[in-house]
Coordinates of C-alpha atoms in Angstrom, one line a residue:
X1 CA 0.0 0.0 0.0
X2 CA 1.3 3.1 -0.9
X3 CA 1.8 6.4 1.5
X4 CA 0.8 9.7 0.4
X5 CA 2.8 12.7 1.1
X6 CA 2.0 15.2 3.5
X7 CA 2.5 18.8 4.7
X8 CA 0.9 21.0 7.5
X9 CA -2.7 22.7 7.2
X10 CA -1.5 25.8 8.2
X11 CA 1.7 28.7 8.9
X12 CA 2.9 27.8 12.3
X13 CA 5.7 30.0 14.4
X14 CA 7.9 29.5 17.1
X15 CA 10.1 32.1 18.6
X16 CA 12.8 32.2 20.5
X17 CA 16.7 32.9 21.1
X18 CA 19.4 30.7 18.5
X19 CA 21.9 28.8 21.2
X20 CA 25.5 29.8 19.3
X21 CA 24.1 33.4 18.3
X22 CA 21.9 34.6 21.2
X23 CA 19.6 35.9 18.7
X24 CA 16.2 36.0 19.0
X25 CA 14.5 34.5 15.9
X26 CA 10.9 33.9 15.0
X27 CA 11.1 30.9 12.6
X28 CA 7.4 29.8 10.8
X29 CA 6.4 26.3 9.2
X30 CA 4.6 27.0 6.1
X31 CA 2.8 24.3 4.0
X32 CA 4.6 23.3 0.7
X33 CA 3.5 21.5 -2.4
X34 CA 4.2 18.4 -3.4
X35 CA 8.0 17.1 -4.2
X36 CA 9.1 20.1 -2.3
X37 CA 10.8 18.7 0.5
X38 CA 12.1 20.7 3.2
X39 CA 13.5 24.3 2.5
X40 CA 14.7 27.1 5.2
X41 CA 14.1 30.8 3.8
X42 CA 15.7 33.4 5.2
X43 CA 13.5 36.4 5.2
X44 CA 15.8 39.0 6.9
X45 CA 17.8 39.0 3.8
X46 CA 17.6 40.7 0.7
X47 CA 15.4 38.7 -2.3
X48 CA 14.6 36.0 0.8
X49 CA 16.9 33.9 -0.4
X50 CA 16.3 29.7 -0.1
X51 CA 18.1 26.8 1.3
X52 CA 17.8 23.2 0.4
X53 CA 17.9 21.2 3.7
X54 CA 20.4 18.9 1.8
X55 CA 23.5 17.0 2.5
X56 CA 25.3 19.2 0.0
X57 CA 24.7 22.5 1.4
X58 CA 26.7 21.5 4.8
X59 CA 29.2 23.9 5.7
X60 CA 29.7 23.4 9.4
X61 CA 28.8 20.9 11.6
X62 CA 31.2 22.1 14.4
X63 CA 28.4 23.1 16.7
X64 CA 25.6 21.8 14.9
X65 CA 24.8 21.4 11.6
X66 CA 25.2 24.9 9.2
X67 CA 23.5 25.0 5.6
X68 CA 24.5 27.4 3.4
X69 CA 22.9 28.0 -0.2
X70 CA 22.4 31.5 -2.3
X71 CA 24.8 33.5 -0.4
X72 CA 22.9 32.7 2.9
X73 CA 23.0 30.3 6.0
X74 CA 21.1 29.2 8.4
X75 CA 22.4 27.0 11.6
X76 CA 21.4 24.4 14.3
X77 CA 19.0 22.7 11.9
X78 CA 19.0 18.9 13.3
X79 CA 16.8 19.2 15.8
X80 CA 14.1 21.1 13.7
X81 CA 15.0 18.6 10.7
X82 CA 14.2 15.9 13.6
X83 CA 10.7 16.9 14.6
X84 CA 9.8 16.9 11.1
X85 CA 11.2 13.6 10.6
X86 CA 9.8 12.0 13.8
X87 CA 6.0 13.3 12.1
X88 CA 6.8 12.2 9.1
X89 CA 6.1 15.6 7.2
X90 CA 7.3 15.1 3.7
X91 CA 7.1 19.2 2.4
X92 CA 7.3 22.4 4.4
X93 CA 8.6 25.6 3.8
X94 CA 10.5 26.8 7.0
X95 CA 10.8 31.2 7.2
X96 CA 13.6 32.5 9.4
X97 CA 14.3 36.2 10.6
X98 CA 17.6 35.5 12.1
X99 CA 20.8 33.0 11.0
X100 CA 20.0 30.2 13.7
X101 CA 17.0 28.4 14.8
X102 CA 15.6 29.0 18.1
X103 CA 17.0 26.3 21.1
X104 CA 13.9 26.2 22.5
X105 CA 14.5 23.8 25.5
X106 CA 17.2 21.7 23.6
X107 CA 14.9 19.0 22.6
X108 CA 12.8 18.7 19.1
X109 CA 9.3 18.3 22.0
X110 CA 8.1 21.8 21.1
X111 CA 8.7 22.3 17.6
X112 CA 6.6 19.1 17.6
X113 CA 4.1 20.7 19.5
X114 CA 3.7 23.6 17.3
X115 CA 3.7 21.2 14.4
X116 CA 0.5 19.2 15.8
X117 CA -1.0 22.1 16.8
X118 CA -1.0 23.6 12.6
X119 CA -2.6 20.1 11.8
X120 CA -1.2 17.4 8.7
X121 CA -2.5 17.6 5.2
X122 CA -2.5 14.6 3.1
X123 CA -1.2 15.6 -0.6
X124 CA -1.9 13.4 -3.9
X125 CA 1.5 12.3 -4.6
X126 CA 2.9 9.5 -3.1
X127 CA 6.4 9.0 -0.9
X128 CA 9.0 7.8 -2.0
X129 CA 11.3 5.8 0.0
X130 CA 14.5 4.5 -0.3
X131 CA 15.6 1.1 1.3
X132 CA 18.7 0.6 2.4
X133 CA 19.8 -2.1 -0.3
X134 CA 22.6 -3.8 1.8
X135 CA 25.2 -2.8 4.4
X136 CA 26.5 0.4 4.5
X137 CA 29.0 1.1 6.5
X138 CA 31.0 4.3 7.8
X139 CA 33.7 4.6 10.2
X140 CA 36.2 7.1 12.1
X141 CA 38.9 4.6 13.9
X142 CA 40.4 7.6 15.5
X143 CA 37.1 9.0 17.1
X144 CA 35.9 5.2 17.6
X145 CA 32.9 6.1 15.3
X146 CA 31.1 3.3 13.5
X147 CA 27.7 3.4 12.1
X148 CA 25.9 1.6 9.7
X149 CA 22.7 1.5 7.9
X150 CA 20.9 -2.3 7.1
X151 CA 18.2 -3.1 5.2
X152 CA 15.0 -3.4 7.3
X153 CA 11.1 -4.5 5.6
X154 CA 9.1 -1.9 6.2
X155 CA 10.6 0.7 9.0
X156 CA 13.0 3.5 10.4
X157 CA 14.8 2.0 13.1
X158 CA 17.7 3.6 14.9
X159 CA 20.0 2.2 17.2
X160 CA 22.8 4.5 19.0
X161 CA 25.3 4.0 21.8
X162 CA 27.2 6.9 23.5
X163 CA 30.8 6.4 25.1
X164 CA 32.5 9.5 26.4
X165 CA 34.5 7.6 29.3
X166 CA 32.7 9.5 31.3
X167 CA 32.4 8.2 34.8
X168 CA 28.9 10.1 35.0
X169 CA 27.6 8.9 31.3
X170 CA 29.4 5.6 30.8
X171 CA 27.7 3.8 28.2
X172 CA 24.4 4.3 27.4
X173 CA 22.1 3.5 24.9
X174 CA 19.4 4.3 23.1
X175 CA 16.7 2.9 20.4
X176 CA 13.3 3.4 18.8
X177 CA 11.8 0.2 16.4
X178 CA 9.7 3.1 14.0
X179 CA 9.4 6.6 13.9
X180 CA 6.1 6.5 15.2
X181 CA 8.1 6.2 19.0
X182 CA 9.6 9.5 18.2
X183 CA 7.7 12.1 19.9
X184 CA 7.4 10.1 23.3
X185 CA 10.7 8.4 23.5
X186 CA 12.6 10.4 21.5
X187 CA 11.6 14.5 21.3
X188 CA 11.9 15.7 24.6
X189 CA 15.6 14.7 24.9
X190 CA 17.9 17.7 25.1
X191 CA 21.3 18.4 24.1
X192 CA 24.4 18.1 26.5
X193 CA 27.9 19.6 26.6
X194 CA 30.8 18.4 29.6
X195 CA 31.1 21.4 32.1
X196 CA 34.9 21.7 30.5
X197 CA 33.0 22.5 27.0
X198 CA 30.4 24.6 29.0
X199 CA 33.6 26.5 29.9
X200 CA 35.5 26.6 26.8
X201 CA 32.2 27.7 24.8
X202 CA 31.5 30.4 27.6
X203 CA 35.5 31.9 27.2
X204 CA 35.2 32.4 23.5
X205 CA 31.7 33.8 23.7
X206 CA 29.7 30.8 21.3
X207 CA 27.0 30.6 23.5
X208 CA 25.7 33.5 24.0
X209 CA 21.7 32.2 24.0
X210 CA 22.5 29.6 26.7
X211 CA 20.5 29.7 30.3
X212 CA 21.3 26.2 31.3
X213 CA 17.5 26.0 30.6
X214 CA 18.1 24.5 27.2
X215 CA 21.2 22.1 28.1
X216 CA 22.4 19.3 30.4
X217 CA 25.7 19.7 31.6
X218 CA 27.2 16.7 32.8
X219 CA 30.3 17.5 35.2
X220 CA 33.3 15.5 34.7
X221 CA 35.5 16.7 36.9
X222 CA 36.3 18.3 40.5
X223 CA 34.7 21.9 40.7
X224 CA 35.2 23.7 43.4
X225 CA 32.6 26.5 45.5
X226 CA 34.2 29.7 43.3
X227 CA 33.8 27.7 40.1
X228 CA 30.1 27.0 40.7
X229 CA 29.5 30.1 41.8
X230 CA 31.1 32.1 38.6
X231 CA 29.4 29.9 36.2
X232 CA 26.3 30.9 38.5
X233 CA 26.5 34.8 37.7
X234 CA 27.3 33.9 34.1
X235 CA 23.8 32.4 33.5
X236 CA 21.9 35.0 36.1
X237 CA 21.4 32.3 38.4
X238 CA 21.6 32.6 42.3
X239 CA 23.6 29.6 42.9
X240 CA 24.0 26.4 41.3
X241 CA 25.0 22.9 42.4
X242 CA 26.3 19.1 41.1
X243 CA 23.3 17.0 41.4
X244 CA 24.1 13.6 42.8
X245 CA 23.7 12.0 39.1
X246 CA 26.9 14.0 38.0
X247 CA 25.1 16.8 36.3
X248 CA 24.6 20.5 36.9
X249 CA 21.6 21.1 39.5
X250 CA 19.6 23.1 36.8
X251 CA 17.2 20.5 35.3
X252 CA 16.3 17.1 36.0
X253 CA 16.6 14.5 33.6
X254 CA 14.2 13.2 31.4
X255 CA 15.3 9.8 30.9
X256 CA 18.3 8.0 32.9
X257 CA 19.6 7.9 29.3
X258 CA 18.9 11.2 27.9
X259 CA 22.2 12.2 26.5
X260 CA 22.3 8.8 24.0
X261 CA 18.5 9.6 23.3
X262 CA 19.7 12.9 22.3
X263 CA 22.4 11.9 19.5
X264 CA 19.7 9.6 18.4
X265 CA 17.9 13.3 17.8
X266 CA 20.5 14.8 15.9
X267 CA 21.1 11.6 13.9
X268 CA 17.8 11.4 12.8
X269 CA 17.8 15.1 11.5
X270 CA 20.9 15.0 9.8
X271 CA 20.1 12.1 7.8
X272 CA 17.1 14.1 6.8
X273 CA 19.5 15.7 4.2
X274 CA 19.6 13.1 2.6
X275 CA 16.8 14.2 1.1
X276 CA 14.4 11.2 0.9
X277 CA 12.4 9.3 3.5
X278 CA 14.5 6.1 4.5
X279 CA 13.6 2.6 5.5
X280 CA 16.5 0.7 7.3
X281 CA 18.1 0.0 10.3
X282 CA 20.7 2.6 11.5
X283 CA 23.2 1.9 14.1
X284 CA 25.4 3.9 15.4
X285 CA 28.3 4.0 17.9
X286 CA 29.4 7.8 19.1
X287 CA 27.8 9.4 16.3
X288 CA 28.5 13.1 16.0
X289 CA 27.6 15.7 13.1
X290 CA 30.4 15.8 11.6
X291 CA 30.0 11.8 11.5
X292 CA 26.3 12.1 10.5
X293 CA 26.5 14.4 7.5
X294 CA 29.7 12.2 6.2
X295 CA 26.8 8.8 5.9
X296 CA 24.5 11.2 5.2
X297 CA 26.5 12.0 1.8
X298 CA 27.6 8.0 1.3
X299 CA 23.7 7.6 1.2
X300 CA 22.6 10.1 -1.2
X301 CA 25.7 9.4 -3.1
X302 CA 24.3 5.3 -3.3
X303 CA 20.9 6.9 -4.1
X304 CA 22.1 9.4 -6.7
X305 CA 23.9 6.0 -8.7
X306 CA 20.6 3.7 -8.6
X307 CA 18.8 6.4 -9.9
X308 CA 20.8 7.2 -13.0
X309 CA 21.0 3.6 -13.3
X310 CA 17.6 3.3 -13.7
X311 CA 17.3 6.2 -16.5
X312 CA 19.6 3.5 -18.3
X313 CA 17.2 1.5 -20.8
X314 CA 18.5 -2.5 -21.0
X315 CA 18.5 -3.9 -23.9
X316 CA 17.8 -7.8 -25.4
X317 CA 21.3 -8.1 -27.5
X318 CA 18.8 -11.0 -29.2
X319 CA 16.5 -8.8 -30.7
X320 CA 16.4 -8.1 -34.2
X321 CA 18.7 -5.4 -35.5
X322 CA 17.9 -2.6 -37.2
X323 CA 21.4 -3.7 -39.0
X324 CA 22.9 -6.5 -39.1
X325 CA 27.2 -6.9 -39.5
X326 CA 26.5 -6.9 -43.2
X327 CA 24.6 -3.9 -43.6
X328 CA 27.0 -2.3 -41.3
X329 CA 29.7 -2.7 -43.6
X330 CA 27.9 -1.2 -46.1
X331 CA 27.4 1.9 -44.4
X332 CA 30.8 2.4 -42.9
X333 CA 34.1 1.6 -44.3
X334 CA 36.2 -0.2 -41.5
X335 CA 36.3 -3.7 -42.0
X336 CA 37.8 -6.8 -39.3
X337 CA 40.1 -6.5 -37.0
X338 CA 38.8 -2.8 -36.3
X339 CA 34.9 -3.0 -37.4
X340 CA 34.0 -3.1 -34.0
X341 CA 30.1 -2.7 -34.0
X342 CA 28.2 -6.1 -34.8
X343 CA 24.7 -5.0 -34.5
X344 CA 22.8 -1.6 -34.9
X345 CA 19.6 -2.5 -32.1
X346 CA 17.6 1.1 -32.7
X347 CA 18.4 3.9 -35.0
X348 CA 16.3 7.2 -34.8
X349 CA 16.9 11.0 -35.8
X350 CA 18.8 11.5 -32.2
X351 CA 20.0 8.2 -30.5
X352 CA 21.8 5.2 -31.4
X353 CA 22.4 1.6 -30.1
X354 CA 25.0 -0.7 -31.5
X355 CA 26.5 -4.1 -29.9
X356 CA 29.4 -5.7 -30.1
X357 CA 30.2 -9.2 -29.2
X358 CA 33.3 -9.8 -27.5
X359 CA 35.0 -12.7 -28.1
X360 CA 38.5 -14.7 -26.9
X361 CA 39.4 -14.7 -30.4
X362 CA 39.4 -10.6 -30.7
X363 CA 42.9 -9.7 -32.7
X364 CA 43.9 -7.4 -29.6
X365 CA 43.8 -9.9 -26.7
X366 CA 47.0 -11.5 -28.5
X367 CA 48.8 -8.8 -27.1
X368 CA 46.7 -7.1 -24.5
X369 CA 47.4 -8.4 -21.3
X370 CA 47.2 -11.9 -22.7
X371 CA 47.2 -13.8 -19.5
X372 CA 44.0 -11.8 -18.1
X373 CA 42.6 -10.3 -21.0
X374 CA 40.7 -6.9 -21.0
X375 CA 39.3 -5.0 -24.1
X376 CA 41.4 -1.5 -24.1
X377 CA 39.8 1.3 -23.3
X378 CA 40.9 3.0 -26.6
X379 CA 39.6 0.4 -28.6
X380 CA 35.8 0.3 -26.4
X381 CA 35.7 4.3 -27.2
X382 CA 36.4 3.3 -30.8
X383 CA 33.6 0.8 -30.9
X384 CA 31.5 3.7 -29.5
X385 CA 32.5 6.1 -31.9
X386 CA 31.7 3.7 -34.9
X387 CA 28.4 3.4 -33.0
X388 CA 27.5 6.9 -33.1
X389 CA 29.0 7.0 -37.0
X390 CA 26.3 5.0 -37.9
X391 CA 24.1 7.8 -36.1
X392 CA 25.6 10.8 -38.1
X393 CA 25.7 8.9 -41.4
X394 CA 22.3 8.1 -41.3
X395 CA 21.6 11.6 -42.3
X396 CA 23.0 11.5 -45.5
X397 CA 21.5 9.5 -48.6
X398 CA 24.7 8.0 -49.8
X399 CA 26.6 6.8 -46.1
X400 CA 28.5 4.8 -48.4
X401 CA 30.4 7.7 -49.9
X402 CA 31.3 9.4 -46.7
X403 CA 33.4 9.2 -43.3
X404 CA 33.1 9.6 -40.1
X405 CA 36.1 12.0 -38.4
X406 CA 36.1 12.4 -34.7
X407 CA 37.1 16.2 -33.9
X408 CA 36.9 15.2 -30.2
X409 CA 36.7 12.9 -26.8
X410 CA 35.9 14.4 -23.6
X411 CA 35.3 13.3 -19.9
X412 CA 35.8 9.6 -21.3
X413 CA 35.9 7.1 -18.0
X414 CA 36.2 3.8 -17.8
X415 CA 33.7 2.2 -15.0
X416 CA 34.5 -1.3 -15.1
X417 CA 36.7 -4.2 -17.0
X418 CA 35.1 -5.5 -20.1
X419 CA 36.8 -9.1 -20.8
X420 CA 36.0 -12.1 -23.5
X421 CA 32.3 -13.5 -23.2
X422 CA 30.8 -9.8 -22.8
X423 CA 28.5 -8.5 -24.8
X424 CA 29.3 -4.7 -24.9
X425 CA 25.8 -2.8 -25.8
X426 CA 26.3 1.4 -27.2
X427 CA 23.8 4.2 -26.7
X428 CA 25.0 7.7 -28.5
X429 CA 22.9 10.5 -28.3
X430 CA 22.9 13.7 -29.5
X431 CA 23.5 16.4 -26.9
X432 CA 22.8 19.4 -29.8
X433 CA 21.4 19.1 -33.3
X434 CA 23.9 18.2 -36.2
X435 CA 24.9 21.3 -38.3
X436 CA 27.3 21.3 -41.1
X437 CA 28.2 17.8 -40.6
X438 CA 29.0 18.1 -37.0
X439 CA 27.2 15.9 -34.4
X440 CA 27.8 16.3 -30.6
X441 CA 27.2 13.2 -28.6
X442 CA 26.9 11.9 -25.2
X443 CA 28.1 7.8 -25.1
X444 CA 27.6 5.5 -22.5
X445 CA 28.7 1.4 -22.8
X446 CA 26.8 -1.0 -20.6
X447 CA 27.3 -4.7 -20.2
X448 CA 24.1 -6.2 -18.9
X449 CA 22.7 -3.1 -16.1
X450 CA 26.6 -1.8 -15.9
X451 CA 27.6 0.8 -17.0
X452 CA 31.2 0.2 -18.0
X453 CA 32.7 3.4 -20.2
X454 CA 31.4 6.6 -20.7
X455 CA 32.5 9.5 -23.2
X456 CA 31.2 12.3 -24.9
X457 CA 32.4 12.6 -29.0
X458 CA 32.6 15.0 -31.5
X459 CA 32.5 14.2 -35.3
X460 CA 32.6 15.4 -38.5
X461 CA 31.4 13.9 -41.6
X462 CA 33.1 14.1 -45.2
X463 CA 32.7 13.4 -48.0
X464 CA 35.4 11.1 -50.3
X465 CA 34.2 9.4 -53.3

């Protein structure tokens, strides 16, 4: 059964101050059409420019996750990205007076709340998932980061541990089995620093929006009376105190394992730059942005390759040509060893296919690496320019009396070996109409579903008889 998309019924805002910036900003959730996904637009600037919450437009993950796009940026994303996620919004339009979005209380909880409270609208199109195929994997062995997304039937399901040798934290971990445990499992965990960053963040000024409202500070070391007390007058409080867990007396925690359900958070909404609604099991030991947004790219990058595969039309090397090895040679005027095209399979006004059967007995493997033989990659690009030869002469009455001159190869890369017992299938298309003669064309060699070389040609026909 399919899933429709969705957005909200109505503008939502939230406002408040951005954590790093101490800003106050006003950020509204606007419904969006269909196949829209989720966009930030900063409306402070001039022309309002937009940015793409994608994986591409990361510029900082220091202290959170930074997009930049159209000479603008806008920070602390992942736990916004998160509550969307968690509802399983597919299109919203997210307006921003100010460079960072509000901290709120650390947590996604009430950008979640404000989300409910504009209502879900069901759209016409429907989602479009991607499941994790197999095993991904990513790793940092100097940080001790591993993480790695499986294929799962039908669900979201994370799985994080957290290991900061930490005699407060230790290990802890975290999970949800869907996204629908999001909002009560998962939302109201807030973020945490170590009192040493808390002190380090405070010297250089980078957290100027902080109360200690919006954080858990977990104290890993010996802090004396004076020390309390200065970090008390920093944040306008009257005094403040080590609770017996190991944190800062400020809050009480949520959940005995709060921190681990927070990176959970922030892995969840830097994934969402991915840019497509997963399903798959992610794991993840000591994940951290920088981490995050580094699988986050391996993923779109797998997506971005299956896709274009898919654009790639397969074709039955035993159906019946369009021209056979005979009426090849009567077209163009190489002849064995170097006719290299053994079959034209479709022939219009602006694409070509042409195969070629490879065989042990091929002249070059004599001499070409004879103990592991491999067609050369000159000889492949030849085959493919005598494909698309076929393609320019067909727009002359008399292909006979004519040649095909290649003016030019670009960006020509070989994918893959292609070795006896392949079958070696051509598609040429024009990029530009041909004028004067001249045909500009975009190659690509496939055996079976793989693509194997790639090129784009430039050729002249003459005339000479």
């Amino acid at each position: 059964m399919n899933v429709k998309q969705r957005t909200i019924k109505e503008p939502v805002s939230v406002s408040g101050t951005g954590l790093h910036t101490g800003e106050s900003v006003t950020m509204t959730f606007n419904p969006a059409p269909e196949k829209h996904g989720y966009k930030f637009r900063r409306i402070d600037l001039p022309g309002q420019p937009i940015i793409d919450a994608d994986v591409d437009n990361v510029t900082d993950t220091s202290r959170g996750t930074t997009l930049t796009q159209n000479g603008a940026s806008v920070s602390t994303v992942e736990h916004v990205l998160a509550a969307l996620v968690g509802l399983e919004i597919d299109n919203v339009l997210i307006d921003m007076d100010g460079p960072e979005t509000p901290i709120m209380d650390g947590s996604s909880i009430q950008f979640i709340n404000a989300i409910e409270e504009a209502g879900f609208q069901e759209q016409e199109a429907d989602r479009e998932y991607y499941h994790i195929p197999y095993n991904i994997h990513y790793s940092e062995p100097d940080r001790k980061v591993d993480m790695v997304a499986m294929p799962l039937d039908g669900d979201y399901r994370f799985t994080c541990m957290v290991d900061y040798n930490s005699q407060v934290l230790g290990s802890q971990h975290a999970t949800i089995s869907s996204l629908a445990e999001f909002k009560k499992e998962i939302a109201s965990s807030r973020t945490f620093c170590f009192l040493h960053e808390l002190e380090m963040l405070v010297k250089h000024d980078l957290i100027k929006g902080g109360d200690l409202n919006n954080a858990i500070v977990v104290v890993d070391k010996e802090v004396d009376d004076e020390e309390l007390a200065h970090l008390a007058k920093i944040f306008n409080r009257k005094d403040i105190n080590v609770a017996p867990q190991g944190i800062l007396n400020n809050i009480e925690l949520r959940h005995q394992n709060e921190p681990a359900r927070h990176k959970l958070l922030d892995m969840i909404g830097d994934l969402a730059l991915v840019g497509v609604p997963l399903k798959g099991h992610i794991m993840a030991a000591r994940p951290g942005h920088a981490a995050n947004v580094a699988f986050a790219k391996k993923i779109k990058t797998l997506i971005k390759k299956e896709r274009s595969r898919k654009h790639v039309k397969v074709y039955d090397p035993n159906m019946t040509p369009v021209y056979d090895t005979v009426q090849i040679m009567n077209i163009l005027p190489h002849r064995p060893p170097m006719l290299l095209v053994d079959k034209i399979l479709e022939l219009t006004k602006t694409h070509v296919v042409g195969l070629k059967a490879v065989t042990m007995n091929e002249p070059f493997f004599v001499g070409h690496f004879p103990g592991a033989p491999v067609m050369p990659g000159v000889l492949q690009i030849e085959a493919m320019a005598q494909t698309g030869g076929i393609l320019v002469l067909n727009t002359v009455p008399d292909p006979e009396n004519w040649l095909t001159l290649f003016l030019k190869i670009e960006n020509a890369r070989f994918k893959d070996k292609v070795l006896p017992g392949d079958t070696l299938i051509f598609r040429c298309d024009l990029i530009a109409p041909i004028r004067r003669g001249i045909a500009q064309m975009k190659g690509i060699g496939m055996v079976g579903e793989k693509i194997v070389v790639e090129a784009e040609l430039m050729a002249q026909i003459v005339r000479y008889k």
